[in-house]
Coordinates of N, CA and C in Angstrom, one line a residue:
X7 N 17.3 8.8 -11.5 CA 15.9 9.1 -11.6 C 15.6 10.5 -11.1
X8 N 14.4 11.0 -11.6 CA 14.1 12.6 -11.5 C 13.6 12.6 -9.8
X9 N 13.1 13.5 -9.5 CA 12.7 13.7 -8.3 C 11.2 13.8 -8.5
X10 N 10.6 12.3 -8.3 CA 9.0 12.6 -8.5 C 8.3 11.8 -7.9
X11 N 6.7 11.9 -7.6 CA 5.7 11.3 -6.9 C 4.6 11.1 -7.2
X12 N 4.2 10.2 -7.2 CA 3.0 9.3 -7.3 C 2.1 9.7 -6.6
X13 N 1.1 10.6 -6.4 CA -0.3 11.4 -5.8 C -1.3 10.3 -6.3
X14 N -1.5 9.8 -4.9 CA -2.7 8.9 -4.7 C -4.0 9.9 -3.9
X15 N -5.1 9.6 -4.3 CA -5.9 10.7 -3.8 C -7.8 9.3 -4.1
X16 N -8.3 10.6 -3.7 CA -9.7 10.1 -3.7 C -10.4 10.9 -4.6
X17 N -11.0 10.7 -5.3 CA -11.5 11.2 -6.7 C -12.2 13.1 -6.1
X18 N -12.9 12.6 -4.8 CA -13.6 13.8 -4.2 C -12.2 14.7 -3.6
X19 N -11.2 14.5 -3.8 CA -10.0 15.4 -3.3 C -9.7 16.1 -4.0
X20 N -9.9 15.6 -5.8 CA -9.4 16.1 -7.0 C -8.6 17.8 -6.7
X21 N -9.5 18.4 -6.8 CA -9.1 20.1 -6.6 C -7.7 20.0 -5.8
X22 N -8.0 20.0 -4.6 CA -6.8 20.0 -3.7 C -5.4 19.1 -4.3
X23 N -5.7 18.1 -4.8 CA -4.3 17.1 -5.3 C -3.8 18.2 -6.6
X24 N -4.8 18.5 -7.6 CA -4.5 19.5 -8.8 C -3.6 20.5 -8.3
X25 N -3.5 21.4 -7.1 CA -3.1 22.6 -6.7 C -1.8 21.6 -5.9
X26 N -1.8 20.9 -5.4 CA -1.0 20.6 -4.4 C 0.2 19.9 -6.0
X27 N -0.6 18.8 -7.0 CA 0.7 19.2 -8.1 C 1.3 20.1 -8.8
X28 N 0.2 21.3 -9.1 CA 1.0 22.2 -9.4 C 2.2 23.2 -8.3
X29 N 1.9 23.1 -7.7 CA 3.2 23.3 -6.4 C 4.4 22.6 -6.4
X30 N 4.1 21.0 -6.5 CA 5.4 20.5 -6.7 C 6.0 20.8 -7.9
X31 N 5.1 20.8 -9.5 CA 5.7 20.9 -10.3 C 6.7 22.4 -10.6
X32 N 6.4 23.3 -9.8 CA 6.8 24.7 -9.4 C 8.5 24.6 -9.1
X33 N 7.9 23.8 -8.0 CA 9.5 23.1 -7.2 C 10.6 22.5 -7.9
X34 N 9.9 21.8 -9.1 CA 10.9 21.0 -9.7 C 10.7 19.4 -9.9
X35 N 10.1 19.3 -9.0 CA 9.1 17.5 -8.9 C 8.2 17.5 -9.7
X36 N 8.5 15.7 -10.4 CA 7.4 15.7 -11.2 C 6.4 15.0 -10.4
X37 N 5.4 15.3 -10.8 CA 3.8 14.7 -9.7 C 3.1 14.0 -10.9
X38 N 3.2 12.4 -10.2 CA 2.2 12.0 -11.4 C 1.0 11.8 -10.8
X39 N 0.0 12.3 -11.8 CA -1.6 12.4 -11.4 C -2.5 12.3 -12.8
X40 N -2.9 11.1 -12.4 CA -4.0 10.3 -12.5 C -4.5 11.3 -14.1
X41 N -5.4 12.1 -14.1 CA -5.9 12.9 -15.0 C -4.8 13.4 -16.4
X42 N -3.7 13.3 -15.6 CA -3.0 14.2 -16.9 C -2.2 12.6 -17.6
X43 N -2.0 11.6 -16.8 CA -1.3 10.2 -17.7 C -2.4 9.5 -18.3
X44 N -3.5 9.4 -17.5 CA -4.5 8.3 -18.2 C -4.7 8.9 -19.3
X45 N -5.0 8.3 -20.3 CA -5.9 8.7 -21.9 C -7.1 8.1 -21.9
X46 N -8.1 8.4 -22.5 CA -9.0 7.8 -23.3 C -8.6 6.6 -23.7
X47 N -9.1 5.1 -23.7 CA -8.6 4.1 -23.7 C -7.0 3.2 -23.3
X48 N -6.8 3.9 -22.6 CA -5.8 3.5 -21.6 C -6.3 2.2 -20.6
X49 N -5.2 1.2 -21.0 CA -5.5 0.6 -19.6 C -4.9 1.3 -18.2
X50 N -6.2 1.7 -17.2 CA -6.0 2.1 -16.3 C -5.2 1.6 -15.1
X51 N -5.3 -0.3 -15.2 CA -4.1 -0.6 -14.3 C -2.8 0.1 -14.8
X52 N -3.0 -1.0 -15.8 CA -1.4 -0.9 -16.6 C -0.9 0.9 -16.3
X53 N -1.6 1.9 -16.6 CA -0.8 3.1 -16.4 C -0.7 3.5 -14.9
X54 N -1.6 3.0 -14.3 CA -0.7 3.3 -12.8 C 0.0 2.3 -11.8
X55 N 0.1 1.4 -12.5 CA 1.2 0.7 -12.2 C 2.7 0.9 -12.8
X56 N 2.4 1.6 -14.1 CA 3.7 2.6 -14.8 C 4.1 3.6 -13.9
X57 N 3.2 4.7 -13.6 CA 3.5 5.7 -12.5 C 3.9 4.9 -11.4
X58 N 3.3 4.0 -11.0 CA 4.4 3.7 -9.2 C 5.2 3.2 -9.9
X59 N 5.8 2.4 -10.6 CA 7.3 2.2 -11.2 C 8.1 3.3 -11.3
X60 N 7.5 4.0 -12.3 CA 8.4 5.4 -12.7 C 8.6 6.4 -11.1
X61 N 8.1 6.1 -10.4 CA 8.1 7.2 -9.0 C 8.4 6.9 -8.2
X62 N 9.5 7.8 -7.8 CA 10.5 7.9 -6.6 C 9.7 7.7 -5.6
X63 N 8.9 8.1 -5.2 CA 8.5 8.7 -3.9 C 6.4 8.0 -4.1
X64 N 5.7 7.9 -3.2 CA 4.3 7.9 -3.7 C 3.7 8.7 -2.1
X65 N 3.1 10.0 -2.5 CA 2.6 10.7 -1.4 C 0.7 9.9 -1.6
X66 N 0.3 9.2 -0.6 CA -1.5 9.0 0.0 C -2.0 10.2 0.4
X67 N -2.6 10.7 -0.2 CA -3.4 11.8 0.3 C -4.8 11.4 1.3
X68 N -4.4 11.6 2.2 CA -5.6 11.5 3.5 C -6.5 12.6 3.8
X69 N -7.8 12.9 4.0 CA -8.5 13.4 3.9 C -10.2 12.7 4.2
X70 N -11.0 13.7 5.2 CA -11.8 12.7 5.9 C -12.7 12.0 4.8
X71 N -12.9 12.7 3.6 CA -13.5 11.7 2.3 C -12.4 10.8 2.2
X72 N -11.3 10.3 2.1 CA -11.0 9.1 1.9 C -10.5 8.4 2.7
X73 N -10.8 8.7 4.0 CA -10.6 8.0 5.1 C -12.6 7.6 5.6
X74 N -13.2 7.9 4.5 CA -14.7 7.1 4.9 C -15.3 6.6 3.8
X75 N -14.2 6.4 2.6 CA -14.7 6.0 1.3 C -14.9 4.4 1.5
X76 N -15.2 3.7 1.0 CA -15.6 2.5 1.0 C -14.4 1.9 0.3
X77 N -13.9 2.2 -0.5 CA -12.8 1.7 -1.2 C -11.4 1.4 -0.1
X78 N -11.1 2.7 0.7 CA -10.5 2.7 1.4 C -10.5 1.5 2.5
X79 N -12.2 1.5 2.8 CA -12.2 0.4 4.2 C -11.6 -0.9 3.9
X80 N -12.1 -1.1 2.8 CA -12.0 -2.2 2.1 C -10.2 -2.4 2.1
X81 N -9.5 -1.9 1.8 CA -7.8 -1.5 1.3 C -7.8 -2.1 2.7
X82 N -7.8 -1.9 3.7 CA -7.5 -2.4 5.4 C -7.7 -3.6 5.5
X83 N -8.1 -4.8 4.9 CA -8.1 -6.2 4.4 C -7.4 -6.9 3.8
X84 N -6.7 -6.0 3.3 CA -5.8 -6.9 2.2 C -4.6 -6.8 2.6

């Protein structure tokens, strides 16, 4: 398997995750993100649950927006 990672992020991070894959992809890592695998009628599980399959590695991007997202609090329950 290639050398690659699953960029989990919070939709308000977008910019910073974009720059932060184009760096790895620089590197040589592939960065899967969200925007560039989804399509237009894609099921959305289904394709990111393909990306965490396909990916070596999964970097969580933390950031105080998604460490006060509601989605997030919620994730601490389960």
């Amino acid at each position: 398997m290639d050398t690659s990672i699953f960029l989990s992020h919070n939709r308000e991070d977008k910019e910073f995750v974009r720059h932060l894959a184009l760096d790895l992809r620089r590197a040589g890592i592939i960065a899967w993100l969200d925007e560039a695998e989804i399509k237009p009628g894609d099921s959305i599980i289904d394709k990111i649950e393909d990306g965490l399959k396909g990916s070596k590695y999964l970097a969580v991007i933390l950031s105080p927006t998604s460490v006060n997202s509601s989605v997030d609090r919620k994730l601490k329950y389960v």
